[in-house]
Structures are given as structure tokens and as C-alpha cells.
Amino acid sequence: MKKTKNIVCIGAANIDKQLYLRSELINKSSNPVSSKIVSGGVARNLAYNIGRLSNQNPILLTLVGNDKEGNHILKEANKYINLKYTKSLDNINTGMFTSVINYNGEMMCGFADMDIYDFISIEYLYERIEIIKCADCVIVDSNIPENSIQYLIQLCKSSNVPIAVIPASIEKVKNIPKNLKRIDYLIINKKEAEAFWDISLNVKSDYEKIKQISKNSEIKNIIVTNGNNDIFYTNGELSINKNVQQSSNIINDTGAGDTFSASVLFYWLENYNVDNYLEKALNNAFSTVSSVYNMPMNN
């Protein structure tokens, strides 16, 4: 295996509570479910999956509450993630994401208690500036405040550190600076892309807009995902569409996006060619939808 880069992931590490509907959802009524509780959060999932693929544990910069949920996350992640710089806070809960999943394995809705990530401020990041400046790559999710993301983009640019931005949701895409430019990687889903750039992506030809955005904004690599539909990649010059393999055993699709993103960024940093690393990332995401855990089954 090639020598793995020093990767720093910044953003959410929370508890994911997954509620699996046993029948069709009935509004304004009690619905029978089964439930699973696992560790989650975009930055945590990215770090964990990259750690499983690599021979070096990524550094996770996040906040958890000084509570049993935070302790669970730290204990469970310790094998694959460098948690030395993760901080526990008193008087605030560890982040919690509750998802409702239908009998097709698709998330119907989610509820995010993520107030703790507002404390990943510029001051918090400045205290860890040397860790960030010494990274081979910084990956940030949009659970943290907009001014913190802007600070990271500027810091990475001045320090010659590649940076990737991963939106956390349609709601949290607003935390990404509107004048986003000169970053190395953006992995975004269709609905997030439409909301962020105020565009429509209804037919294949619409994705030429993303190619033009990449060229004009100097975002070096953009991937747009769309559930079970094709993914679209562009670097402003080259464009690639990749078919998403369909699973007949979907248990939970909520972790597949983070698995895909982690795999893309890991293989990209290991200098695989784009066609190859997209295929490998799609294979790992395909494995994830058949698991209740937010990680790939194949390393």
C-alpha cells in the first residue's frame, strides 16, 4: 500500500439513531419501528472510513458533550481515528441525528440536534492551526459555521494544503460560503447543488452548468450524486457519468454517501486515476447500503 497522507477531518461526530418502519408510515399516529443506535456524523464517518482504508489514522477535529453519548463515540472510533485533539464540552449535549427509514431502506426524514458544532469557531480552529497547516489534506463538513469554513479555505490556500468540502444536508448547505472557489474537491448531492447554486439539474444536459461552475470558480473537482441515479464528475474540462449499481438488499442508505466521499478522497490522495477511484468508491458505497453501520464492507 502507498504511504497514506496526513488527513484532518473537521465537523460532526454524533450519535445516529435509526428508526426502521415496520409498515407504511401513518401520519399523526403511533408507528411501530425497530431501532439501531450507531456512531455517525459526516466528519466522523469520513475519518473512520478513511482510517479503515489506510495505514494511518486521520485526525478528527470535533466536539462532543461530556456525556455517555460522547464517551461512546470516542471509545468506538479510537481504533481508526486520531482523537487526540477532539474536545468534550460540559453543559451541552453530544450531537444527535435521528432518521426514519422506510421498509425500502430509504431515509424518509431526519432530525438533527447539532447545536454543539456552532462552537467549532474560528477561535477553536486557530488553537489547532499548526495541525491544519501541517495536513496533507483537510476535509470539512458543513455542520460548522460559515465563517469557520471560510477561514479554513483561506488558511489552506495560504498554507498550500488541499481542502475538500462536503455538505451535510440541504439545510446545512447554507453554511458553505456562496462565493465558494479555489478549493480542491466538492462532493455534493443533486438537491444540495440545486439549492446552493439556484439551478435545476433535471436532465443530463443540465450538468454542463456544473462543468462551467467548476471552470469559473476554480473548484478543481466536483462530484454530484443523485441517490440511485448516475453520479457526475467534472474538473471543468473532463466530464464523467458513472452508473450506480443497484442493490436488492437495501437495509440503510444513510451512510452510503459518506462512504462514497471517504473512498473518493482517499483514492484521489493516493493518486489513483479518476475513473478508477470513482469505481472503487461506488463499490464501497454499494456495500454500505446492506449494512446498518455507516462504513464500507470492502476495504
Short mmCIF file of C-alpha atoms in Angstrom, two decimals:
data_model
loop_
_atom_site.label_atom_id
_atom_site.label_comp_id
_atom_site.label_asym_id
_atom_site.label_seq_id
_atom_site.Cartn_x
_atom_site.Cartn_y
_atom_site.Cartn_z
CA MET A 1 0.00 0.00 0.00
CA LYS A 2 1.17 3.53 -0.73
CA LYS A 3 2.07 5.78 2.18
CA THR A 4 -1.15 7.36 3.37
CA LYS A 5 -1.33 11.13 3.66
CA ASN A 6 -1.87 13.06 6.89
CA ILE A 7 -5.60 13.83 6.69
CA VAL A 8 -7.55 16.15 9.01
CA CYS A 9 -11.38 15.87 9.12
CA ILE A 10 -13.35 18.73 10.69
CA GLY A 11 -17.03 18.74 11.58
CA ALA A 12 -19.66 16.49 13.13
CA ALA A 13 -19.29 13.37 15.28
CA ASN A 14 -22.66 12.40 16.69
CA ILE A 15 -24.96 9.57 17.62
CA ASP A 16 -27.19 8.29 14.82
CA LYS A 17 -30.47 6.81 15.98
CA GLN A 18 -32.08 4.91 13.13
CA LEU A 19 -35.80 4.11 13.31
CA TYR A 20 -36.90 1.38 10.87
CA LEU A 21 -40.60 1.48 9.99
CA ARG A 22 -42.28 -1.92 10.06
CA SER A 23 -45.09 -0.79 7.79
CA GLU A 24 -46.27 2.22 5.80
CA LEU A 25 -45.96 5.48 7.77
CA ILE A 26 -49.26 6.76 9.15
CA ASN A 27 -49.17 10.48 9.94
CA LYS A 28 -50.43 11.74 13.30
CA SER A 29 -50.41 8.21 14.70
CA SER A 30 -48.08 5.88 16.57
CA ASN A 31 -45.98 3.80 14.15
CA PRO A 32 -44.24 0.53 15.07
CA VAL A 33 -40.47 0.62 14.49
CA SER A 34 -37.28 -1.21 15.31
CA SER A 35 -34.25 0.89 16.17
CA LYS A 36 -30.46 0.95 15.98
CA ILE A 37 -28.03 3.36 17.61
CA VAL A 38 -24.63 3.82 15.92
CA SER A 39 -21.91 6.44 15.80
CA GLY A 40 -22.25 8.92 12.95
CA GLY A 41 -21.65 12.48 11.83
CA VAL A 42 -20.20 13.40 8.44
CA ALA A 43 -16.65 14.24 9.56
CA ARG A 44 -16.54 11.24 11.89
CA ASN A 45 -17.79 8.90 9.17
CA LEU A 46 -15.26 10.25 6.68
CA ALA A 47 -12.38 9.89 9.16
CA TYR A 48 -13.50 6.42 10.22
CA ASN A 49 -13.84 5.13 6.67
CA ILE A 50 -10.55 6.64 5.55
CA GLY A 51 -8.92 5.11 8.62
CA ARG A 52 -10.23 1.69 7.65
CA LEU A 53 -8.84 2.09 4.13
CA SER A 54 -5.45 3.46 5.15
CA ASN A 55 -2.45 2.69 7.33
CA GLN A 56 -2.64 5.97 9.24
CA ASN A 57 -5.48 7.25 11.41
CA PRO A 58 -6.93 10.59 10.24
CA ILE A 59 -7.12 13.39 12.80
CA LEU A 60 -10.68 14.34 13.77
CA LEU A 61 -11.32 17.89 14.95
CA THR A 62 -14.77 17.92 16.52
CA LEU A 63 -16.69 18.50 19.75
CA VAL A 64 -18.74 16.07 21.82
CA GLY A 65 -20.64 16.55 25.04
CA ASN A 66 -19.25 15.34 28.34
CA ASP A 67 -21.91 12.62 28.43
CA LYS A 68 -22.36 8.90 27.78
CA GLU A 69 -23.07 9.50 24.08
CA GLY A 70 -19.83 11.42 23.66
CA ASN A 71 -17.91 8.74 25.54
CA HIS A 72 -19.43 6.07 23.28
CA ILE A 73 -18.32 7.92 20.13
CA LEU A 74 -14.76 8.37 21.42
CA LYS A 75 -14.43 4.77 22.58
CA GLU A 76 -15.86 3.27 19.39
CA ALA A 77 -13.85 5.45 16.99
CA ASN A 78 -10.49 5.13 18.71
CA LYS A 79 -9.34 2.20 16.54
CA TYR A 80 -9.34 4.10 13.25
CA ILE A 81 -9.28 7.81 14.17
CA ASN A 82 -6.74 10.04 15.93
CA LEU A 83 -8.89 11.64 18.64
CA LYS A 84 -6.10 13.45 20.45
CA TYR A 85 -7.45 16.88 19.51
CA THR A 86 -11.16 16.15 19.99
CA LYS A 87 -12.65 18.11 22.87
CA SER A 88 -15.50 17.31 25.30
CA LEU A 89 -17.73 20.18 26.46
CA ASP A 90 -19.78 20.47 29.63
CA ASN A 91 -23.39 21.68 29.66
CA ILE A 92 -24.21 20.78 26.06
CA ASN A 93 -25.38 17.53 24.51
CA THR A 94 -23.40 15.43 22.08
CA GLY A 95 -24.84 15.83 18.59
CA MET A 96 -27.74 13.52 17.76
CA PHE A 97 -29.23 12.63 14.39
CA THR A 98 -32.45 10.63 14.28
CA SER A 99 -33.52 9.16 10.94
CA VAL A 100 -36.77 7.47 9.94
CA ILE A 101 -36.12 4.70 7.41
CA ASN A 102 -38.84 3.02 5.38
CA TYR A 103 -39.05 -0.68 4.52
CA ASN A 104 -37.15 0.00 1.26
CA GLY A 105 -34.15 1.17 3.29
CA GLU A 106 -34.59 4.81 2.26
CA MET A 107 -34.47 7.67 4.74
CA MET A 108 -37.82 9.44 4.79
CA CYS A 109 -36.80 12.25 7.11
CA GLY A 110 -34.20 13.12 9.71
CA PHE A 111 -33.99 15.25 12.84
CA ALA A 112 -30.69 16.91 13.70
CA ASP A 113 -29.70 18.20 17.16
CA MET A 114 -26.37 19.73 16.15
CA ASP A 115 -26.05 22.93 18.21
CA ILE A 116 -22.70 21.81 19.63
CA TYR A 117 -20.99 22.35 16.26
CA ASP A 118 -21.64 26.09 16.44
CA PHE A 119 -18.72 26.07 18.88
CA ILE A 120 -16.31 24.92 16.15
CA SER A 121 -15.46 28.57 15.73
CA ILE A 122 -12.54 30.43 14.19
CA GLU A 123 -11.06 30.59 17.70
CA TYR A 124 -11.36 26.81 18.07
CA LEU A 125 -9.65 26.32 14.71
CA TYR A 126 -6.94 28.89 15.43
CA GLU A 127 -5.98 26.94 18.55
CA ARG A 128 -5.31 23.98 16.23
CA ILE A 129 -3.76 25.96 13.39
CA GLU A 130 -0.49 24.04 13.29
CA ILE A 131 -2.35 20.73 12.92
CA ILE A 132 -4.28 22.16 9.98
CA LYS A 133 -1.25 23.78 8.32
CA CYS A 134 0.73 20.52 8.55
CA ALA A 135 -2.02 18.41 6.94
CA ASP A 136 -1.71 16.81 3.52
CA CYS A 137 -5.45 17.38 3.12
CA VAL A 138 -8.26 19.00 5.13
CA ILE A 139 -11.83 17.70 4.77
CA VAL A 140 -14.59 19.85 6.28
CA ASP A 141 -18.32 19.23 6.51
CA SER A 142 -20.95 21.96 6.56
CA ASN A 143 -22.20 21.31 10.08
CA ILE A 144 -19.80 24.03 11.27
CA PRO A 145 -20.44 27.79 10.88
CA GLU A 146 -19.92 29.55 7.55
CA ASN A 147 -17.20 31.86 8.85
CA SER A 148 -15.28 28.83 10.12
CA ILE A 149 -15.45 27.19 6.68
CA GLN A 150 -14.32 30.43 5.04
CA TYR A 151 -11.42 30.66 7.49
CA LEU A 152 -10.35 27.09 6.67
CA ILE A 153 -10.47 27.74 2.92
CA GLN A 154 -8.28 30.83 3.30
CA LEU A 155 -5.90 29.09 5.71
CA CYS A 156 -5.49 26.07 3.47
CA LYS A 157 -4.91 28.27 0.44
CA SER A 158 -2.17 30.27 2.19
CA SER A 159 -0.62 27.07 3.57
CA ASN A 160 -0.76 25.13 0.27
CA VAL A 161 -2.98 22.45 1.84
CA PRO A 162 -5.64 20.77 -0.36
CA ILE A 163 -9.15 21.17 1.02
CA ALA A 164 -12.37 19.26 0.33
CA VAL A 165 -15.84 20.48 1.33
CA ILE A 166 -18.70 18.04 1.98
CA PRO A 167 -22.24 19.43 2.57
CA ALA A 168 -24.14 17.79 5.43
CA SER A 169 -27.70 18.44 4.17
CA ILE A 170 -29.83 20.80 2.10
CA GLU A 171 -30.38 22.90 5.21
CA LYS A 172 -26.68 22.99 6.11
CA VAL A 173 -25.54 23.82 2.57
CA LYS A 174 -26.18 27.45 3.56
CA ASN A 175 -23.10 27.21 5.81
CA ILE A 176 -20.90 26.93 2.72
CA PRO A 177 -19.71 30.37 1.51
CA LYS A 178 -21.73 31.47 -1.52
CA ASN A 179 -18.59 32.65 -3.30
CA LEU A 180 -17.06 29.19 -2.97
CA LYS A 181 -13.97 28.99 -5.15
CA ARG A 182 -10.43 27.70 -5.39
CA ILE A 183 -10.97 24.55 -3.41
CA ASP A 184 -9.74 21.12 -4.42
CA TYR A 185 -12.84 18.94 -4.07
CA LEU A 186 -16.57 19.39 -3.58
CA ILE A 187 -18.83 16.34 -3.26
CA ILE A 188 -22.47 17.40 -3.23
CA ASN A 189 -25.79 15.74 -3.96
CA LYS A 190 -28.26 16.93 -6.61
CA LYS A 191 -30.71 18.66 -4.26
CA GLU A 192 -27.89 20.37 -2.36
CA ALA A 193 -26.35 21.55 -5.64
CA GLU A 194 -29.67 22.94 -6.89
CA ALA A 195 -30.19 24.80 -3.60
CA PHE A 196 -26.61 26.08 -3.36
CA TRP A 197 -26.27 27.41 -6.91
CA ASP A 198 -30.00 28.06 -7.52
CA ILE A 199 -30.05 25.88 -10.63
CA SER A 200 -32.09 22.97 -11.98
CA LEU A 201 -30.49 19.61 -12.75
CA ASN A 202 -33.40 17.76 -14.33
CA VAL A 203 -31.82 16.37 -17.49
CA LYS A 204 -28.34 15.23 -18.42
CA SER A 205 -27.51 18.37 -20.38
CA ASP A 206 -28.16 20.49 -17.27
CA TYR A 207 -24.97 19.14 -15.75
CA GLU A 208 -22.96 21.27 -18.20
CA LYS A 209 -23.78 24.05 -15.71
CA ILE A 210 -21.68 22.21 -13.11
CA LYS A 211 -18.79 21.92 -15.56
CA GLN A 212 -18.94 25.67 -16.16
CA ILE A 213 -19.13 26.37 -12.42
CA SER A 214 -16.03 24.25 -11.88
CA LYS A 215 -14.16 26.18 -14.56
CA ASN A 216 -15.29 29.66 -13.47
CA SER A 217 -14.88 29.15 -9.72
CA GLU A 218 -11.65 27.16 -9.96
CA ILE A 219 -13.13 24.31 -7.95
CA LYS A 220 -10.72 21.64 -9.17
CA ASN A 221 -13.03 18.63 -8.80
CA ILE A 222 -16.81 18.43 -8.36
CA ILE A 223 -18.94 15.32 -7.94
CA VAL A 224 -22.74 15.49 -7.95
CA THR A 225 -24.51 12.41 -6.61
CA ASN A 226 -28.19 11.61 -7.07
CA GLY A 227 -29.25 8.62 -4.98
CA ASN A 228 -29.50 5.50 -7.15
CA ASN A 229 -29.01 7.52 -10.34
CA ASP A 230 -25.75 8.24 -12.16
CA ILE A 231 -23.06 10.30 -10.49
CA PHE A 232 -21.50 13.21 -12.37
CA TYR A 233 -17.84 14.23 -12.12
CA THR A 234 -16.11 17.25 -13.64
CA ASN A 235 -12.86 19.15 -13.29
CA GLY A 236 -14.00 21.95 -15.60
CA GLU A 237 -12.58 20.21 -18.67
CA LEU A 238 -13.30 16.50 -18.33
CA SER A 239 -16.79 15.21 -17.50
CA ILE A 240 -17.66 11.64 -16.45
CA ASN A 241 -21.00 9.98 -15.76
CA LYS A 242 -20.90 6.76 -13.73
CA ASN A 243 -23.71 4.28 -13.28
CA VAL A 244 -24.69 3.46 -9.68
CA GLN A 245 -25.03 -0.26 -9.04
CA GLN A 246 -28.49 -1.14 -7.75
CA SER A 247 -28.79 -3.21 -4.58
CA SER A 248 -31.61 -5.69 -3.97
CA ASN A 249 -30.77 -5.73 -0.25
CA ILE A 250 -31.06 -2.12 0.90
CA ILE A 251 -31.09 -2.01 4.69
CA ASN A 252 -29.96 1.57 5.24
CA ASP A 253 -28.84 4.12 2.66
CA THR A 254 -27.93 6.88 5.15
CA GLY A 255 -24.21 6.03 5.37
CA ALA A 256 -23.59 5.36 1.69
CA GLY A 257 -22.88 8.99 0.81
CA ASP A 258 -20.18 9.36 3.47
CA THR A 259 -18.65 6.03 2.48
CA PHE A 260 -18.54 7.16 -1.15
CA SER A 261 -17.00 10.54 -0.26
CA ALA A 262 -14.38 8.99 2.03
CA SER A 263 -13.39 6.48 -0.65
CA VAL A 264 -13.18 9.14 -3.38
CA LEU A 265 -10.94 11.36 -1.28
CA PHE A 266 -8.73 8.52 -0.06
CA TYR A 267 -8.06 7.11 -3.54
CA TRP A 268 -7.70 10.62 -5.02
CA LEU A 269 -4.98 11.40 -2.47
CA GLU A 270 -3.34 8.07 -3.28
CA ASN A 271 -3.10 9.25 -6.91
CA TYR A 272 -5.46 6.72 -8.48
CA ASN A 273 -6.83 7.88 -11.82
CA VAL A 274 -10.29 9.40 -11.64
CA ASP A 275 -12.12 6.62 -13.48
CA ASN A 276 -10.59 4.01 -11.20
CA TYR A 277 -11.25 5.79 -7.92
CA LEU A 278 -14.86 6.55 -8.83
CA GLU A 279 -15.47 2.84 -9.50
CA LYS A 280 -13.84 1.82 -6.21
CA ALA A 281 -15.83 4.43 -4.28
CA LEU A 282 -19.11 3.29 -5.84
CA ASN A 283 -18.33 -0.32 -4.91
CA ASN A 284 -17.76 0.66 -1.27
CA ALA A 285 -20.98 2.70 -1.19
CA PHE A 286 -22.86 -0.27 -2.67
CA SER A 287 -21.62 -2.44 0.22
CA THR A 288 -22.72 0.13 2.80
CA VAL A 289 -26.43 0.10 1.90
CA SER A 290 -26.59 -3.53 3.02
CA SER A 291 -25.31 -2.69 6.49
CA VAL A 292 -26.79 -0.90 9.48
CA TYR A 293 -23.34 0.55 10.13
CA ASN A 294 -22.01 3.67 8.43
CA MET A 295 -18.91 2.08 6.92
CA PRO A 296 -17.91 0.15 3.81
CA MET A 297 -17.87 -3.63 3.96
CA ASN A 298 -14.98 -3.94 1.46
CA ASN A 299 -11.57 -2.37 2.08
#
